[in-house]
Coordinates of C-alpha atoms in Angstrom, one line a residue:
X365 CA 16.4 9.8 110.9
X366 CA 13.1 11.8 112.3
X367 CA 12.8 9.0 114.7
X368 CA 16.5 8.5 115.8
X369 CA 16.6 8.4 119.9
X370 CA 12.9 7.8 120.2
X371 CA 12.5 4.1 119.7
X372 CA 14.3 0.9 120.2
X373 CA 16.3 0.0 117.4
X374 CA 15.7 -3.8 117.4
X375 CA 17.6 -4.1 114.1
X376 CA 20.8 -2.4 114.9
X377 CA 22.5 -4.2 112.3
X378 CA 20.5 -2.7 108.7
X379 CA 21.0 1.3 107.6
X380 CA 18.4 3.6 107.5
X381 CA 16.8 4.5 104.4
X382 CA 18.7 7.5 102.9
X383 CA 22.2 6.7 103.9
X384 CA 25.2 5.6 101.7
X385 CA 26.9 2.7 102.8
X386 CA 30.5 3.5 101.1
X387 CA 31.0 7.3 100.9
X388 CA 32.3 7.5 97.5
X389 CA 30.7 9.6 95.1
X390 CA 31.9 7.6 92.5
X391 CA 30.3 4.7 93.3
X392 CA 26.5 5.2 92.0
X393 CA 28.1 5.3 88.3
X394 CA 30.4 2.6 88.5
X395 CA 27.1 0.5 89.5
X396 CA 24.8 1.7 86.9
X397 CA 28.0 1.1 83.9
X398 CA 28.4 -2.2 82.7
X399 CA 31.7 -2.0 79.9
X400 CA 33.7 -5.2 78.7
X401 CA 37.2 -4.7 79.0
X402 CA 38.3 -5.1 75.2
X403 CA 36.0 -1.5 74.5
X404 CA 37.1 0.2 77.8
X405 CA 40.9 -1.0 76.0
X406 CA 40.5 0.4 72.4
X407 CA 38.6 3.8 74.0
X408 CA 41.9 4.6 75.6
X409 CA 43.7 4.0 72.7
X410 CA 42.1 6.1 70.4
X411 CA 42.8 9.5 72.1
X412 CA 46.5 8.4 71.9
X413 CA 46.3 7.4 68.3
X414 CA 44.6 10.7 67.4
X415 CA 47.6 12.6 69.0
X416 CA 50.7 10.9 66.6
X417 CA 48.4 11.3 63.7
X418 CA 50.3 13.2 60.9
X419 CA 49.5 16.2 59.8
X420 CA 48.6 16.6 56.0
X421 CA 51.2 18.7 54.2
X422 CA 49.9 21.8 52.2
X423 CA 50.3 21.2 48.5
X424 CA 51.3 23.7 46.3
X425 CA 50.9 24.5 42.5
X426 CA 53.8 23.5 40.2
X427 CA 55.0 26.0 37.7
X428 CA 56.0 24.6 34.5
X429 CA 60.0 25.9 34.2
X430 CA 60.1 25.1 29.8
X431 CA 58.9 27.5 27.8
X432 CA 55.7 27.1 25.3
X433 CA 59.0 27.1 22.0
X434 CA 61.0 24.3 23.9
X435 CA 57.6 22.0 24.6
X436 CA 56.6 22.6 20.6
X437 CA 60.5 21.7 19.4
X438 CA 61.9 18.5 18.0
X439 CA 65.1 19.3 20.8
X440 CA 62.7 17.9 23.5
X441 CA 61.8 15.3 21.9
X442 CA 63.5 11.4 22.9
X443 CA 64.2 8.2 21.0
X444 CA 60.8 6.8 21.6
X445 CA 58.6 9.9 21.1
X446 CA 60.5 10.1 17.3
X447 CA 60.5 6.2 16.3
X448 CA 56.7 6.7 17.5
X449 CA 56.2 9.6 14.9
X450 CA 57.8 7.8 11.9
X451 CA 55.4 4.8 12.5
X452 CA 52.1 7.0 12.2
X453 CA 54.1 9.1 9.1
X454 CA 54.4 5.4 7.6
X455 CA 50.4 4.8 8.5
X456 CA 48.9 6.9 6.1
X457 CA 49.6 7.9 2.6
X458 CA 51.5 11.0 1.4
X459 CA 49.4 13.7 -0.2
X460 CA 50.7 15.2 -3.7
X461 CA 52.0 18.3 -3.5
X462 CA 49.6 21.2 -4.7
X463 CA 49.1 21.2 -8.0
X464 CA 50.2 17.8 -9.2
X465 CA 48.4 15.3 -9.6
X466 CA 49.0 11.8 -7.7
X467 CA 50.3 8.9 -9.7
X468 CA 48.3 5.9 -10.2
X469 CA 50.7 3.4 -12.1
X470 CA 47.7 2.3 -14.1
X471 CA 49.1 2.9 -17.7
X472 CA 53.0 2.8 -19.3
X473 CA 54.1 6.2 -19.8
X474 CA 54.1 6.0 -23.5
X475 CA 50.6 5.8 -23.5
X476 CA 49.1 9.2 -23.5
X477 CA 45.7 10.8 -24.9
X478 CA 47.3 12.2 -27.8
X479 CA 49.4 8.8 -28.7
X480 CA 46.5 5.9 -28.3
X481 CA 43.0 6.2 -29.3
X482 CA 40.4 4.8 -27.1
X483 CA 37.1 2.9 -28.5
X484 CA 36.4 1.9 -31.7
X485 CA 36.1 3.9 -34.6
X486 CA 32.8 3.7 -36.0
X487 CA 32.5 3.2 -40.3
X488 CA 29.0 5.1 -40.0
X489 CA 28.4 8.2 -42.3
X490 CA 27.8 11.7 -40.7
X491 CA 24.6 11.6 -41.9
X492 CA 23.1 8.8 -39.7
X493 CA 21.3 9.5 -36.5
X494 CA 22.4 8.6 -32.9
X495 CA 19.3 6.8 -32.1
X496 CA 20.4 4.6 -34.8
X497 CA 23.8 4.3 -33.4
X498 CA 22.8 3.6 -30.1
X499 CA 19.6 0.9 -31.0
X500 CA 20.5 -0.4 -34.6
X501 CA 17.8 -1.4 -37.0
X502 CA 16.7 -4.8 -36.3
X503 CA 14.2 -7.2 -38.5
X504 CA 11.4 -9.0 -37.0
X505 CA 13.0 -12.0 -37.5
X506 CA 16.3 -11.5 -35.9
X507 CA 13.8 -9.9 -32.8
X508 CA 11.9 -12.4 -32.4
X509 CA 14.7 -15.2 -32.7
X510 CA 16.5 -13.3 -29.3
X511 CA 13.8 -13.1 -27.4
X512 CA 12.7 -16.9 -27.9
X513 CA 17.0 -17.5 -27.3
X514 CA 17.4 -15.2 -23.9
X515 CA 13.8 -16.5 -22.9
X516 CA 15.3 -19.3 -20.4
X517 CA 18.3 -16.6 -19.3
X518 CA 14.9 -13.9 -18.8
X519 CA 13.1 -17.1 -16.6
X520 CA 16.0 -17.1 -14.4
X521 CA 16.5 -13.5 -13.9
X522 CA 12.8 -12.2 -14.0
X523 CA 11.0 -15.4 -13.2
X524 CA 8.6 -14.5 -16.0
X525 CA 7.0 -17.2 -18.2
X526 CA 4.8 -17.6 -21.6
X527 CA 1.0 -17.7 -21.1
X528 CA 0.3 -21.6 -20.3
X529 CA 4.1 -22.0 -20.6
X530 CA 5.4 -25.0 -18.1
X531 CA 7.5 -24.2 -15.2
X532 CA 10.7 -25.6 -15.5
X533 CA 11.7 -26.6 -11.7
X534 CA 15.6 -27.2 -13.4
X535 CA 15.6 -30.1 -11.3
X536 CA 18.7 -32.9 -11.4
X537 CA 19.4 -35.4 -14.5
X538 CA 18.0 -37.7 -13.1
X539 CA 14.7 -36.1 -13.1
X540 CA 12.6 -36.0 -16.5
X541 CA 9.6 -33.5 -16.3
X542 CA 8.3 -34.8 -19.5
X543 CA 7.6 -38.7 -18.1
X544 CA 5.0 -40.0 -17.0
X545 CA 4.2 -40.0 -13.0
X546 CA 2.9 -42.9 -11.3
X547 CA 1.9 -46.7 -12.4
X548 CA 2.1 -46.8 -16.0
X549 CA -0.9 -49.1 -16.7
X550 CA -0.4 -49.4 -20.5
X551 CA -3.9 -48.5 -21.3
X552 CA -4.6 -46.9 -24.6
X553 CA -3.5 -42.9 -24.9
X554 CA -6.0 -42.8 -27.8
X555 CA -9.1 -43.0 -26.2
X556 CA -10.6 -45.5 -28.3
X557 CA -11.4 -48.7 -26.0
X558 CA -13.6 -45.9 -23.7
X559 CA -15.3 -45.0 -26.9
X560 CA -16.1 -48.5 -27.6
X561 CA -17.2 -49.3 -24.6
X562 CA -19.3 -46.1 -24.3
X563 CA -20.6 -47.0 -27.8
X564 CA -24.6 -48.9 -28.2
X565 CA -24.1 -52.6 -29.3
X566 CA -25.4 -53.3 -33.0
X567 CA -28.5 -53.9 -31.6
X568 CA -29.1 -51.2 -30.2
X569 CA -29.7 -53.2 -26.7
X570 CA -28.7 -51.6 -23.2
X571 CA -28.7 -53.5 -20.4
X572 CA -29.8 -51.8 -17.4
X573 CA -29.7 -53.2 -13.7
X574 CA -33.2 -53.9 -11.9
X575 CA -31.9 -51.4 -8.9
X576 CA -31.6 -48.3 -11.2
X577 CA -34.9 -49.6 -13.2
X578 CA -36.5 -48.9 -9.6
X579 CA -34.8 -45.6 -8.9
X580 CA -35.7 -44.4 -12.3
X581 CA -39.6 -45.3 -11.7
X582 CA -39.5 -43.2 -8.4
X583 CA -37.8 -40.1 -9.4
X584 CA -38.6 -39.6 -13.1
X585 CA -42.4 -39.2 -14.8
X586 CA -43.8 -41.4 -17.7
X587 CA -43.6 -39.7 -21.1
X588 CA -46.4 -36.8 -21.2
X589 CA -47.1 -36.4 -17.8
X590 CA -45.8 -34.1 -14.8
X591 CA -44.2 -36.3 -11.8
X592 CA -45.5 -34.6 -8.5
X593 CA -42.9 -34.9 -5.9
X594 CA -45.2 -33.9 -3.1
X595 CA -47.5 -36.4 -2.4
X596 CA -49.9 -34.4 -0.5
X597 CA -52.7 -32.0 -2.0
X598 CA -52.2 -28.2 -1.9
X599 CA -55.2 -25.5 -2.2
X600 CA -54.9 -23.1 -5.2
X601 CA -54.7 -19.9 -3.1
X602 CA -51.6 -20.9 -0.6
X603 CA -48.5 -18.8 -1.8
X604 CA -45.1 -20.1 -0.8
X605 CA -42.1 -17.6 0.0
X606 CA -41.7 -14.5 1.4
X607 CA -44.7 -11.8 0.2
X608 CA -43.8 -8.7 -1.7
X609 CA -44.4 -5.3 0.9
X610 CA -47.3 -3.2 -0.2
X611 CA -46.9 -0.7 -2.5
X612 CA -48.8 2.3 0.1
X613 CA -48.3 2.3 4.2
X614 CA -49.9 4.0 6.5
X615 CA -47.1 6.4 6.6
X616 CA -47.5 7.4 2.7
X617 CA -51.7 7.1 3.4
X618 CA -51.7 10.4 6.1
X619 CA -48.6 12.2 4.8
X620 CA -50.2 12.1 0.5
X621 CA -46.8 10.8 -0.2
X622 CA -45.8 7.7 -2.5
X623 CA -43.4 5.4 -0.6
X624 CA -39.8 5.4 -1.9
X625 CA -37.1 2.7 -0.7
X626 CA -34.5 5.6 -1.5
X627 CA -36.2 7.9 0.3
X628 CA -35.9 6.6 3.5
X629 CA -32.5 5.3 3.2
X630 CA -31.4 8.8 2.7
X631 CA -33.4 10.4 5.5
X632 CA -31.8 7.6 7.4
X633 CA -28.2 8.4 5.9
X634 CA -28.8 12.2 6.9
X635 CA -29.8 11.2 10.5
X636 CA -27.0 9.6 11.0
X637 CA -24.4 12.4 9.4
X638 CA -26.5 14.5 12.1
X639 CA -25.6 12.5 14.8
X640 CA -21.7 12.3 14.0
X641 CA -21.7 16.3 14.0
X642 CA -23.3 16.1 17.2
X643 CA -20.5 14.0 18.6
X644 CA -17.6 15.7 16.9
X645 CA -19.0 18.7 18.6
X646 CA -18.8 17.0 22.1
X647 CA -15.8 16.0 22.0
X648 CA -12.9 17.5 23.8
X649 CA -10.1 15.4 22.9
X650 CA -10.7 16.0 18.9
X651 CA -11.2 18.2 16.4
X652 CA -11.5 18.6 12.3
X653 CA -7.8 19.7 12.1
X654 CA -7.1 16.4 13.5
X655 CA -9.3 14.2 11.6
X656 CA -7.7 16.0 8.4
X657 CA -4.7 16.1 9.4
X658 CA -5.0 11.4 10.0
X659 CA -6.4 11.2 6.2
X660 CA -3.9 13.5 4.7
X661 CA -1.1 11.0 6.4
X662 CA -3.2 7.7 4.6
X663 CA -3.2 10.7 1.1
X664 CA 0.3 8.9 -0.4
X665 CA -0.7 10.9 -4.1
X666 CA -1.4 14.1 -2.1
X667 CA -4.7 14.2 -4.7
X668 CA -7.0 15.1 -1.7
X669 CA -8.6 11.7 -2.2
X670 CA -8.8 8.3 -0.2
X671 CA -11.1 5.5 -0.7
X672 CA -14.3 5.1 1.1
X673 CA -12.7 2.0 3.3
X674 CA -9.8 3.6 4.0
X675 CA -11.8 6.9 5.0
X676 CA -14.2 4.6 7.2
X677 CA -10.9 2.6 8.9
X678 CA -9.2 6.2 10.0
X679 CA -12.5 7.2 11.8
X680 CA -13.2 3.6 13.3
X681 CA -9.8 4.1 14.5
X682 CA -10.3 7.2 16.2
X683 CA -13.3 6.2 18.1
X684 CA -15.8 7.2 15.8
X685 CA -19.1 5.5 15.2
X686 CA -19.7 5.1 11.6
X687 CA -21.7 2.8 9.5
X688 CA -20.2 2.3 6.0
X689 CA -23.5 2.1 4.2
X690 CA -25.4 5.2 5.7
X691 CA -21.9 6.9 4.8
X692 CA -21.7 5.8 1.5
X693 CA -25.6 7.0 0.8
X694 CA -24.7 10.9 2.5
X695 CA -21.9 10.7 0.2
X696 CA -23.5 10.0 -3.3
X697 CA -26.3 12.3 -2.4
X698 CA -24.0 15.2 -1.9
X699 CA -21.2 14.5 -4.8
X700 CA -17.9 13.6 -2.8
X701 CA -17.1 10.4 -5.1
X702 CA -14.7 11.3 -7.4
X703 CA -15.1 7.9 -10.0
X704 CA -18.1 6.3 -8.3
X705 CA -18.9 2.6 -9.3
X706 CA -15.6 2.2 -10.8
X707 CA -12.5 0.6 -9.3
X708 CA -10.7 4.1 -8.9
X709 CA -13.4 5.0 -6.7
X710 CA -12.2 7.7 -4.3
X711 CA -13.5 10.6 -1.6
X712 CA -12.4 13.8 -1.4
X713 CA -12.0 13.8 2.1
X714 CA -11.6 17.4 2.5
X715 CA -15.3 18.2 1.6
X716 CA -16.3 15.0 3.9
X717 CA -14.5 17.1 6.9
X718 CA -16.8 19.8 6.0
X719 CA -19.7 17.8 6.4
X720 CA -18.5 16.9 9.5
X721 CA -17.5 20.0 11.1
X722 CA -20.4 21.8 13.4
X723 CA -19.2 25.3 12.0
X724 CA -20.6 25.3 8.8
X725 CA -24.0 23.9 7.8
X726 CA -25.6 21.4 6.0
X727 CA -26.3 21.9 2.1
X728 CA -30.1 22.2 1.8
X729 CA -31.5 18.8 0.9
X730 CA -35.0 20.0 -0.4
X731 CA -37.9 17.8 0.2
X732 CA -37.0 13.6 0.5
X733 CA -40.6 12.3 0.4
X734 CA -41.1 12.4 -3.1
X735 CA -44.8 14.1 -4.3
X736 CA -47.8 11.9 -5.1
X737 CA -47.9 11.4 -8.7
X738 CA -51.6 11.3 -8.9
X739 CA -53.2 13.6 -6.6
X740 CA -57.1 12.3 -7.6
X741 CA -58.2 9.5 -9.2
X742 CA -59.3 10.6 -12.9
X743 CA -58.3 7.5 -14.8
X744 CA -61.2 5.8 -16.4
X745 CA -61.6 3.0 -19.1
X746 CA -60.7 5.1 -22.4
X747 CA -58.0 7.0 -21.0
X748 CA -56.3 3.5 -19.6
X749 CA -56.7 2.2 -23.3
X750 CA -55.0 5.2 -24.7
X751 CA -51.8 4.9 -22.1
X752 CA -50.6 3.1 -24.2
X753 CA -49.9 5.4 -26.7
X754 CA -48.1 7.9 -24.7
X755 CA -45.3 5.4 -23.7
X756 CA -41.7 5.7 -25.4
X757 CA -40.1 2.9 -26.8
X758 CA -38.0 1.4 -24.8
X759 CA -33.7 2.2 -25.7
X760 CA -30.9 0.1 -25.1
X761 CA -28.2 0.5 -22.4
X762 CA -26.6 3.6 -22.0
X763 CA -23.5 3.2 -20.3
X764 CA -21.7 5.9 -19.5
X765 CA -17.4 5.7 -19.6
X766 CA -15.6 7.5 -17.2
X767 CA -12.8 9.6 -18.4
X768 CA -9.7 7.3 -18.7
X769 CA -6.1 8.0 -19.3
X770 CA -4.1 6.9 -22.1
X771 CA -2.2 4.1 -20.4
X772 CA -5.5 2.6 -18.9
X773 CA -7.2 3.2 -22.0
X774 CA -4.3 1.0 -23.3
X775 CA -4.7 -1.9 -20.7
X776 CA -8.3 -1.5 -21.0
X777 CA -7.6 -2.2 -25.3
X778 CA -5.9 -5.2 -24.4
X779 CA -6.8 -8.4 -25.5
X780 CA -5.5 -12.4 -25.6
X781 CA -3.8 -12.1 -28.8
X782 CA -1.9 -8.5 -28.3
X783 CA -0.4 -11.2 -25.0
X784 CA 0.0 -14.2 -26.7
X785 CA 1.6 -12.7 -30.0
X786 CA 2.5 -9.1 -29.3
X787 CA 3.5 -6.2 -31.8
X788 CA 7.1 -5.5 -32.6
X789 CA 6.1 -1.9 -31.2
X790 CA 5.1 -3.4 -28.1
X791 CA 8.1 -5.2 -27.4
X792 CA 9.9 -2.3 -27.5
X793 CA 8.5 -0.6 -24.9
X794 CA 5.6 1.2 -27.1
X795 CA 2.1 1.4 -26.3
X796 CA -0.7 1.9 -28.7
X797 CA -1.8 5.7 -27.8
X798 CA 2.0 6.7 -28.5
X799 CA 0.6 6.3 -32.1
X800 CA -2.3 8.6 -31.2
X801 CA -0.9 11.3 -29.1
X802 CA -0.8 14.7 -31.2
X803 CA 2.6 16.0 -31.9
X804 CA 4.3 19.0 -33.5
X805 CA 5.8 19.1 -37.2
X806 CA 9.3 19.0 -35.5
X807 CA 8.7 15.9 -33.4
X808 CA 7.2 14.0 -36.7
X809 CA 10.1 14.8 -38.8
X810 CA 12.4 13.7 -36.6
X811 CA 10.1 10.6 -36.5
X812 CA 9.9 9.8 -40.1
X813 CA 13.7 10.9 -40.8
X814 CA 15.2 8.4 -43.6
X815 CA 11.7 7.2 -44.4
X816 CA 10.5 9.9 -46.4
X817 CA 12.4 13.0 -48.1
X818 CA 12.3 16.4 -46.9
X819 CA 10.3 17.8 -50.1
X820 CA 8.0 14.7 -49.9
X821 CA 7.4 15.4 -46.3
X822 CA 6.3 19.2 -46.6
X823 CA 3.8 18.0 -49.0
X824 CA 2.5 15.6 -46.8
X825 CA 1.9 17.6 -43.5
X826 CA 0.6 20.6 -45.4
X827 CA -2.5 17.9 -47.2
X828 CA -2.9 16.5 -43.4
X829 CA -3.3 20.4 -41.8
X830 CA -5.5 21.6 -44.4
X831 CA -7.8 18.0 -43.4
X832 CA -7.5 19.0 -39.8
X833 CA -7.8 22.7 -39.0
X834 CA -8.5 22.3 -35.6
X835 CA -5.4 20.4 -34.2
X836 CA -3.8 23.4 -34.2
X837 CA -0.8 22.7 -36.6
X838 CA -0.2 19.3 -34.6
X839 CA -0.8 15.2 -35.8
X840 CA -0.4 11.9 -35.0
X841 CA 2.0 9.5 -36.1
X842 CA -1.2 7.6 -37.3
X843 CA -2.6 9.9 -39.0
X844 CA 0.2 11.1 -40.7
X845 CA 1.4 7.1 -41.8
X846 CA -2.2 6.7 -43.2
X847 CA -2.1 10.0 -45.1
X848 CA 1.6 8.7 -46.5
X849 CA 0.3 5.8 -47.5
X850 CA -2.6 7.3 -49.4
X851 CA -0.7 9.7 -51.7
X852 CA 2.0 6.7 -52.5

């Protein structure tokens, strides 16, 4: 346009740059908008279909018109709603009124507690006791012959047989547990062909085969002299095994100690308590209350006590590094074992904890290197001769018993024949210390009642409490049976 009217327009025909060709203001956007026809369609039916859109109607609240008496009264109610309440009336049973009580239709009406006694009326005299009435007297005999009669019935229900009794597997008819199994081969059940063919001839001749001639020639000696396996020579002075360790080190040679195996297996026991303190102590994520707390949970008796494998299983299982021996050696040297050596060996784990525990510190062990027993040499010829008088003869054994109770003192008693052919006592359910156990004067004349008169009695217990002065007016049933006997 700058340059209109100043040049030759050789291209009349094209438009300058800058001017439209259609003057329609319109037509830019229509170029640059590309819509199908179905979308320009539905967005000109929308608008109309938002305009004859109903409107929502405003609700409001409903006020009940009955009243709270004509909801609660039968009036209201219809056919239905009262055929529906006779069938759940009909569902469950009718209480009794208050104060009677409901009838069962058990007994005739007749029968009453005044009209009909119930039981059996017993022919005993006053004078008997209940324990008789309830557990009759009973001979040995007549025991002995039920138990042996309810002994398959007690098999069944218990599964409990005789020592070296047979099973019985109850199998069919068919079966028979007493024949014989396999091939029967119809040798002798005697034994006697074996022994006669084990027997010497009359002659007194065996035969032996040239094979085991030979083997006997190599392995065994003539008569009188040794047979040397070893064919080789061996010098006088080569010993064979493992040698004994000297009785003095070097250790016991510059500390003037003598060497002792316990010694050192309790230094090494204390080392190692040492060394679980230090790593109890170190450790964030546990503490002694916790550790106590894990053995009083294995504590079923609530005794304070555990075994020593059950104490060392809760620690492995919390991480802790112990070794079972050292443990048991700290132990022992401090006097935690409550039984020690016996089966009922236990640990009062408590006083372990306190070991344990960084707080409080370790009991004073004392010196663990035992002193030399012989600080200079003084022994000469006479006074080695004359040892020998100073030493004490030697004593037996001395075991020591722990303290038992009265029932494993009885299991301890126990022998074959108190199994095989047991007391009329036991099978009752009595042990031997019953007979043992001190008792008052009312508990043993309630024991002996219709055994020995009253009169007869007094006599008796005052003779067996001026004997024993010290069992402060008590006895045993033993004691006071033997005494019985005595004065009969």
């Amino acid at each position: 346009m700058a340059n209109l009217g100043r040049y030759l327009d050789r291209n009349p025909d094209m438009r300058a740059a800058g001017l439209s060709s259609i003057m329609n203001t319109n037509a830019l956007r229509e170029s640059f908008l590309v819509a199908h026809i179905e979308e320009e369609a539905e967005n000109r039916i929308r608008p109309l279909c938002r305009q004859h859109r109903p409107q929502p109607c405003k609700r409001t609240p409903k006020i009940p018109t009955n009243m709270i008496e004509e909801i609660f009264s039968n009036q209201s109610k219809g056919l239905f709603s009262e055929f529906q309440d006779n069938i759940r009336e009909n569902m469950f049973i009718k209480k009794p009124l208050v104060g009677q009580a409901r009838e069962a239709n058990s007994k005739p009406d007749y029968v009453t507690n005044m009209s009909r006694t119930f039981g059996q009326i017993c022919d005993t005299s006053p004078e008997d006791s209940l324990y008789c009435l309830v557990l009759p007297p009973k001979p040995a005999e007549q025991v002995n012959r039920e138990f042996a009669d309810c002994h398959d019935m007690h098999i069944i229900s218990h599964n409990h047989y005789f020592p070296a009794e047979q099973i019985n597997r109850r199998y069919a008819k068919s079966f028979n547990r007493y024949d014989t199994f396999g091939v029967h081969l119809g040798i002798d059940p005697s034994g006697k062909s074996v022994k006669g063919c084990l027997k010497e001839g009359d002659e007194h001749l065996t035969i032996v085969k040239k094979p085991q001639k030979d083997l006997e020639d190599r392995t065994k000696g003539p008569l009188g002299k040794k047979f040397t396996w070893y064919p080789y020579k061996i010098p006088e002075n080569i010993t064979f095994g493992r040698t004994l360790p000297h009785d003095i080190d070097v250790r016991s040679l510059l500390e003037n100690t003598s060497p002792s195996l316990y010694s050192e297996k309790l230094a090494g026991a204390i080392s190692h308590l040492n060394m679980l303190r230090k790593f109890l102590q170190e450790r964030d994520d546990l503490n002694i209350n916790q550790l106590i707390t894990a053995f009083g949970k294995k504590d079923k008796e609530g005794n304070h006590q555990l075994p020593l494998t059950e104490l060392i299983q809760v620690m492995r299982r919390m991480s802790i590094p112990v070794n079972m021996e050292k443990v048991r050696t700290a132990i022992s040297h401090f006097k935690l074992f409550v039984d020690e050596g016996c089966c009922s060996e236990k640990v009062k784990y408590e006083d372990w904890c306190e070991l344990l525990t960084i707080v409080k510190t370790l009991p004073i062990v004392g010196s663990i290197s035992p002193t030399p027993k012989v600080m200079y040499n003084k022994d000469t010829a006479y006074r080695q001769l004359c040892a020998d008088l100073l030493k004490k003869i030697p004593e037996g054994p001395n075991y020591r018993h722990h303290h038992r109770s009265l029932i494993k003192q009885d299991i301890y008693d126990t022998r074959v024949k108190d199994v095989i052919s047991p007391e009329l006592s036991t099978l009752c359910g009595l042990c031997p210390s019953d007979f043992k156990v001190l008792r008052n004067k009312v508990e043993i004349e309630r024991i002996f009642n219709g055994i020995i008169t009253k009169k007869n009695f007094e006599s008796v217990w005052q003779r067996l409490m001026d004997e024993h002065k010290d069992q402060n007016d008590m006895a045993s049933v033993a004691q006071f049976r033997t005494k019985m006997k005595k004065i009969d």
